[in-house]
Amino acid sequence: MIDTDVVIIGAGPCGLFQVFELGLLGLKAEVVDSITQPGGQCAELYPDKPIYDIPAVPVCTGLELTDNLLKQIEPFKPGMNLGQEVTELTPQDDGSFLLRTHLDTEFRAKAVVIAGGVGSFQPRRIRVADADEYEDRTLHYRVRNPGQFAGQRLVICGGGDSALDWALELADSVAHLTLVHRRDEYRAVDASVAKLRALAASGQVDLLENTTVDSLQGSQGALEKVRVKRADGDIEEIHTDHMMVFFGLAPKLGPIANWGLELERKTLPVDTEKFETSQPGVYAVGDINTYPGKKKLILSGFHEAALAAFAIKQRLEPNKKVRVQYTTTSPLMHERLGLTEEDE
Ligand code: FAD
């Protein structure tokens, strides 16, 4: 059980900036995100695209914004719990909250900020009949234990970095590897594509381009054959023990909808003073919240994070007035930012 002041659900730009605003007020945060990298939509959907409307940053990419936010929150040493979806949020009688992730990590927090964006990023599932029957047994959307594929026949579907990275990593250890891609151009980096083509040329990998999966065959969760359709309509059967599918990630509101919070069209209504949801002590910032005039922009989420931090500090210390202090001049702010006399 991890005890902390605040659990922040979501490591997108607003969740990361929330760490900073809480840190300035002396509050410790744990961040949880279902994907393994921080940055939310910026890192997942447009890492290399330029953003032009971050105040005082004329232009930066999604990845640069994320890296800068991570640097900015370094002094506050947040716990980063990535690759874990928060599945349970339960208010306690003493006003605190218990949270649990799908990997059974548990947190006790005095307050919670939901910075869940457009939802928790989930692998896109393959659309063929009975795919559910094989999922997590012989059909994989994530790789938890690469050793399990040693000496096995494997089909990997996809043309992005994940598909190619795993193909290159496992090519030596599996009994047989087939990569199935619906096009003959790849989203993966050029170096990986070149290595894959070299493995295909040497016969170590069967590369089926312009090919889609048509159906799966097997019994009781054990995959036996993958039937694929070539561009010319021909059907081929590949005998296999496992299949991995990497079709990218798509956001789903997911477990947030089950926590008894008032919802309005998949968003959480909040007030514009504290950014508190219908559950006292649970706040929402960034794309996940709604209020009159809401604009789903990063800069709006930054403002919301600042006010939510003040509200949380006031909730945790109801008898003290929470004052605004400038980072430029306040010795307390400097101490919390870990600045030395030389820095000042
Ligand atoms: P997100 O970035 O969506 O991050 C939320 C995170 O929460 C995700 O990583 C998700 O996995 C996680 N999460 C959700 N539920 C759970 C759960 N139960 N457990 C664990 N983790 C969970 N905005 C601008 O201001 N300027 C721009 O130029 C701009 N360009 C954009 C271009 C594109 C192509 C897109 C798609 C968006 C753009 N946006 C832009 C919008 C901007 O990216 C969003 O406003 C911003 O990412 C919202 O940040 P967030 O932190 O609220 O949520």
XYZ file of C-alpha atoms and ligand atoms in Angstrom:
397
model
C 0.000 0.000 0.000
C 1.501 3.312 -1.111
C 0.498 6.218 1.147
C 0.543 9.660 -0.440
C -1.107 13.069 -0.326
C -2.573 12.898 -3.828
C -2.940 10.251 -6.531
C -3.058 11.722 -10.031
C -4.748 9.446 -12.557
C -3.189 10.183 -15.947
C 0.348 11.227 -16.940
C -0.719 13.475 -19.824
C 0.447 17.107 -19.848
C -2.203 18.156 -17.304
C -1.463 15.281 -14.906
C 2.262 16.084 -15.071
C 1.731 19.801 -14.456
C -0.566 18.883 -11.560
C 2.471 17.314 -9.852
C 4.257 20.665 -10.148
C 1.422 22.758 -8.729
C 0.919 20.341 -5.819
C 4.676 20.234 -5.217
C 4.890 24.012 -4.913
C 2.298 23.745 -2.125
C 4.303 21.019 -0.375
C 2.065 18.095 -1.419
C 3.438 14.753 -2.584
C 1.896 12.978 -5.565
C 1.842 9.539 -7.135
C 1.035 9.465 -10.856
C -0.568 6.426 -12.490
C -1.044 5.863 -16.222
C -2.213 2.850 -18.163
C 0.418 3.342 -20.852
C 4.112 2.855 -20.268
C 5.223 6.323 -21.338
C 4.264 9.687 -19.864
C 2.770 12.464 -22.033
C -0.777 11.242 -22.757
C -2.070 12.275 -26.180
C 1.048 14.410 -26.835
C 3.335 11.391 -26.607
C 0.943 8.774 -27.956
C -0.854 10.578 -30.774
C 1.452 13.367 -31.994
C 4.974 13.037 -30.537
C 6.696 14.751 -33.493
C 4.049 17.328 -34.374
C 4.613 20.962 -33.406
C 2.426 22.696 -30.801
C 2.270 26.486 -31.116
C -0.021 27.559 -28.278
C 1.874 26.840 -25.073
C 2.421 30.234 -23.416
C 5.989 31.529 -23.856
C 7.009 28.458 -25.880
C 6.658 29.574 -29.519
C 6.875 25.992 -30.772
C 7.616 22.535 -29.340
C 6.701 18.981 -30.295
C 4.461 16.737 -28.195
C 7.534 14.870 -26.999
C 9.476 18.048 -26.172
C 6.553 19.348 -24.125
C 6.443 16.062 -22.219
C 10.209 16.051 -21.618
C 10.103 19.633 -20.354
C 7.211 18.871 -18.013
C 9.091 15.843 -16.661
C 12.140 18.034 -16.057
C 10.023 20.688 -14.378
C 8.536 18.190 -11.899
C 11.857 16.499 -11.065
C 12.314 18.448 -7.791
C 9.088 16.953 -6.440
C 10.101 13.331 -7.100
C 6.610 12.015 -7.882
C 6.019 8.270 -7.868
C 5.524 7.281 -11.525
C 3.387 4.163 -11.844
C 3.229 3.589 -15.590
C 1.654 0.674 -17.445
C -1.078 0.417 -14.803
C -4.736 1.272 -15.216
C -6.544 2.518 -12.122
C -9.554 0.248 -11.892
C -10.946 1.064 -8.429
C -11.458 4.310 -6.543
C -13.209 3.953 -3.193
C -13.916 6.811 -0.785
C -13.196 5.964 2.878
C -15.088 7.133 5.968
C -12.159 9.289 7.104
C -12.264 11.316 3.851
C -9.314 9.503 2.258
C -9.437 7.289 -0.842
C -8.272 3.800 -1.686
C -7.220 3.153 -5.249
C -6.218 -0.051 -6.950
C -4.680 -0.732 -10.361
C -5.162 -3.722 -12.652
C -1.789 -4.998 -11.407
C -3.111 -4.796 -7.813
C -0.949 -1.853 -6.747
C -2.839 -0.106 -3.950
C -2.715 3.535 -2.901
C -4.163 5.449 0.028
C -4.517 9.141 -0.820
C -5.929 12.183 0.938
C -7.215 13.494 -2.399
C -7.417 12.326 -6.009
C -7.012 14.246 -9.256
C -8.401 12.610 -12.366
C -6.396 13.849 -15.356
C -7.625 11.016 -17.552
C -7.942 12.983 -20.819
C -10.101 11.220 -23.349
C -9.665 7.996 -21.402
C -7.185 5.286 -20.776
C -5.237 4.204 -23.852
C -6.046 0.592 -24.748
C -4.663 -1.625 -27.504
C -6.912 -1.702 -30.586
C -8.364 -5.217 -30.808
C -8.329 -7.303 -33.961
C -11.766 -7.591 -35.521
C -12.179 -11.268 -36.305
C -14.701 -13.720 -34.929
C -13.930 -15.372 -31.562
C -10.763 -13.324 -30.964
C -11.836 -12.936 -27.279
C -11.552 -16.683 -26.824
C -7.788 -16.559 -27.410
C -7.001 -13.209 -25.761
C -4.233 -13.326 -23.124
C -3.684 -17.037 -23.738
C -2.386 -17.286 -27.285
C -3.471 -13.907 -28.683
C -1.484 -11.046 -27.159
C -1.856 -7.266 -27.315
C 0.928 -6.663 -24.775
C 4.043 -8.677 -24.078
C 4.495 -9.404 -20.398
C 6.844 -12.391 -20.609
C 8.837 -12.557 -23.861
C 10.481 -15.816 -22.705
C 7.194 -17.673 -23.189
C 7.585 -17.512 -26.990
C 10.974 -19.270 -27.129
C 10.779 -22.271 -29.455
C 7.163 -21.460 -30.405
C 5.658 -20.524 -33.766
C 4.601 -16.868 -33.747
C 2.596 -14.545 -35.984
C 2.982 -10.792 -35.408
C 0.451 -8.400 -36.960
C 1.114 -4.694 -37.513
C 3.498 -2.274 -39.187
C 4.394 0.154 -36.401
C 7.311 0.299 -33.985
C 5.863 -2.194 -31.491
C 5.252 -4.863 -34.143
C 8.706 -4.483 -35.683
C 10.562 -4.111 -32.364
C 9.107 -7.403 -31.122
C 9.681 -9.131 -34.462
C 13.359 -8.123 -34.388
C 13.758 -9.018 -30.731
C 12.126 -12.450 -30.957
C 13.277 -13.551 -34.447
C 16.239 -15.501 -33.027
C 14.422 -17.302 -30.216
C 11.128 -18.423 -31.800
C 10.712 -21.570 -33.898
C 9.053 -19.675 -36.750
C 8.063 -16.050 -37.199
C 5.596 -14.526 -39.659
C 4.918 -10.789 -39.818
C 1.560 -9.856 -41.328
C 1.026 -6.240 -42.409
C -1.935 -4.830 -44.301
C 0.232 -2.487 -46.374
C 3.779 -2.483 -47.778
C 4.724 0.783 -46.066
C 5.543 0.935 -42.383
C 5.004 3.423 -39.563
C 8.052 1.989 -37.760
C 11.427 3.741 -37.941
C 13.398 3.168 -41.164
C 16.233 1.304 -39.422
C 13.788 -1.332 -38.084
C 12.141 -1.725 -41.493
C 15.568 -2.276 -43.093
C 16.458 -4.925 -40.484
C 13.110 -6.669 -40.963
C 13.550 -6.763 -44.739
C 17.051 -8.212 -44.273
C 15.643 -10.982 -42.028
C 12.939 -11.663 -44.623
C 15.538 -11.844 -47.408
C 17.585 -14.359 -45.408
C 14.474 -16.470 -44.812
C 14.459 -15.994 -41.028
C 11.100 -14.197 -41.102
C 8.142 -14.725 -43.420
C 6.978 -11.253 -44.390
C 3.386 -11.063 -45.644
C 2.653 -7.532 -46.853
C -0.679 -6.276 -48.215
C -2.229 -9.059 -46.158
C -4.939 -9.055 -43.497
C -6.057 -11.621 -40.939
C -9.267 -13.287 -42.051
C -9.993 -15.718 -39.218
C -8.505 -17.709 -36.362
C -8.726 -21.436 -35.781
C -8.028 -23.415 -32.647
C -9.764 -24.805 -29.629
C -10.215 -23.854 -25.971
C -8.063 -20.734 -26.241
C -5.176 -22.554 -27.971
C -4.527 -21.052 -31.378
C -3.678 -23.488 -34.162
C -3.984 -21.606 -37.442
C -4.281 -18.021 -38.631
C -6.020 -17.678 -41.987
C -4.828 -14.613 -43.879
C -6.102 -12.917 -47.022
C -3.587 -11.659 -49.585
C -4.196 -8.550 -51.728
C -5.295 -10.736 -54.660
C -7.952 -12.411 -52.474
C -6.043 -15.672 -51.995
C -6.408 -17.256 -48.567
C -3.372 -18.756 -46.832
C -3.144 -20.684 -43.594
C -0.301 -20.176 -41.144
C 0.199 -22.810 -38.448
C 1.055 -21.030 -35.233
C 1.101 -21.299 -31.444
C 0.791 -17.573 -30.657
C -0.225 -14.361 -32.325
C 0.668 -10.803 -31.287
C -1.384 -7.865 -32.538
C -0.037 -4.291 -32.514
C -2.623 -2.062 -34.166
C -1.895 0.982 -31.997
C -3.727 2.362 -28.988
C -7.098 4.070 -28.730
C -8.499 5.868 -25.684
C -11.509 4.496 -23.810
C -13.133 6.176 -20.806
C -12.823 2.801 -19.094
C -13.076 2.329 -15.326
C -13.622 6.055 -14.560
C -17.258 5.513 -15.574
C -17.723 2.985 -12.728
C -16.696 5.130 -9.764
C -20.098 6.669 -9.065
C -19.034 10.128 -10.265
C -21.528 12.306 -12.111
C -20.811 12.090 -15.829
C -21.869 14.273 -18.730
C -21.133 12.861 -22.193
C -18.090 10.902 -20.993
C -16.676 13.895 -19.105
C -16.722 14.859 -15.417
C -18.610 18.054 -14.541
C -16.585 20.259 -12.168
C -16.894 23.708 -10.620
C -14.483 26.383 -11.836
C -13.174 27.382 -8.410
C -11.821 24.037 -7.225
C -12.297 21.750 -10.228
C -13.910 19.255 -7.883
C -16.147 16.470 -9.231
C -19.445 15.344 -7.693
C -17.350 13.448 -5.089
C -15.712 15.822 -2.579
C -11.967 15.232 -2.541
C -11.895 13.986 -6.137
C -10.853 16.650 -8.650
C -10.680 16.554 -12.449
C -8.404 18.582 -14.733
C -7.661 18.616 -18.457
C -9.705 17.046 -21.240
C -11.679 14.792 -18.868
C -13.583 17.633 -17.183
C -16.411 19.862 -18.333
C -17.821 23.231 -17.225
C -19.461 26.150 -19.034
C -17.002 27.475 -21.604
C -14.598 24.518 -21.322
C -11.990 24.355 -24.091
C -9.988 21.153 -24.473
C -6.596 22.824 -24.658
C -3.413 22.098 -22.755
C -3.201 25.645 -21.420
C -6.719 25.373 -19.934
C -5.626 22.183 -18.135
C -2.559 23.956 -16.701
C -4.758 26.693 -15.182
C -7.169 24.068 -13.821
C -4.259 22.172 -12.230
C -3.092 25.310 -10.410
C -6.534 26.021 -8.916
C -7.162 22.344 -8.070
C -3.845 22.285 -6.167
C -4.888 25.283 -4.041
C -8.265 23.662 -3.370
C -6.630 20.390 -2.309
C -4.189 22.189 0.002
C -7.125 24.011 1.612
C -9.068 20.746 1.998
C -6.111 19.064 3.698
C -5.344 22.067 5.922
C -8.764 23.647 6.500
C -7.631 25.915 9.331
C -4.787 27.604 7.459
C -5.132 30.220 4.756
C -3.364 29.054 1.618
C -1.459 32.029 0.250
C -0.128 32.608 -3.247
C 3.648 32.819 -3.178
C 5.815 33.775 -6.131
C 8.415 31.294 -7.332
C 10.631 34.276 -8.170
C 10.943 35.582 -4.618
C 9.563 33.142 -2.028
C 12.248 31.317 0.019
C 9.680 28.571 0.760
C 9.051 28.035 -2.953
C 12.817 27.932 -3.517
C 13.207 25.344 -0.781
C 10.447 23.182 -2.292
C 12.018 23.536 -5.732
C 15.266 22.303 -4.210
C 17.165 25.453 -5.226
C 20.519 26.159 -3.630
C 21.787 29.635 -2.703
C 23.883 29.578 -5.871
C 20.766 28.986 -8.018
C 19.095 31.930 -6.336
P -4.328 13.147 -22.028
O -3.210 13.775 -22.770
O -5.412 12.514 -22.821
O -3.718 12.088 -21.024
C -4.579 11.334 -20.209
C -3.869 10.107 -19.724
O -4.684 9.483 -18.722
C -3.637 9.058 -20.808
O -2.251 8.787 -20.949
C -4.438 7.839 -20.335
O -3.785 6.604 -20.621
C -4.528 8.095 -18.825
N -5.670 7.422 -18.176
C -6.993 7.599 -18.406
N -7.732 6.814 -17.596
C -6.845 6.121 -16.831
C -6.985 5.132 -15.828
N -8.182 4.689 -15.410
N -5.856 4.624 -15.283
C -4.634 5.045 -15.683
N -4.442 5.980 -16.641
C -5.543 6.505 -17.206
N -3.900 20.921 -27.468
C -3.329 22.167 -27.450
O -3.478 22.897 -26.463
N -2.579 22.605 -28.512
C -2.347 21.827 -29.627
O -1.693 22.269 -30.569
C -2.917 20.504 -29.653
N -2.734 19.683 -30.712
C -3.298 18.432 -30.717
C -3.082 17.600 -31.836
C -3.673 16.330 -31.864
C -3.422 15.453 -33.075
C -4.467 15.899 -30.774
C -5.083 14.528 -30.799
C -4.677 16.715 -29.672
C -4.112 18.001 -29.638
N -4.302 18.859 -28.554
C -3.705 20.100 -28.533
C -5.135 18.449 -27.395
C -4.236 18.057 -26.229
O -3.358 16.999 -26.615
C -5.093 17.635 -25.048
O -5.862 18.740 -24.658
C -4.213 17.197 -23.891
O -3.422 16.076 -24.226
C -5.073 16.869 -22.667
O -4.197 16.500 -21.666
P -4.683 15.611 -20.434
O -3.498 15.526 -19.532
O -5.952 16.163 -19.919
O -5.061 14.192 -21.064
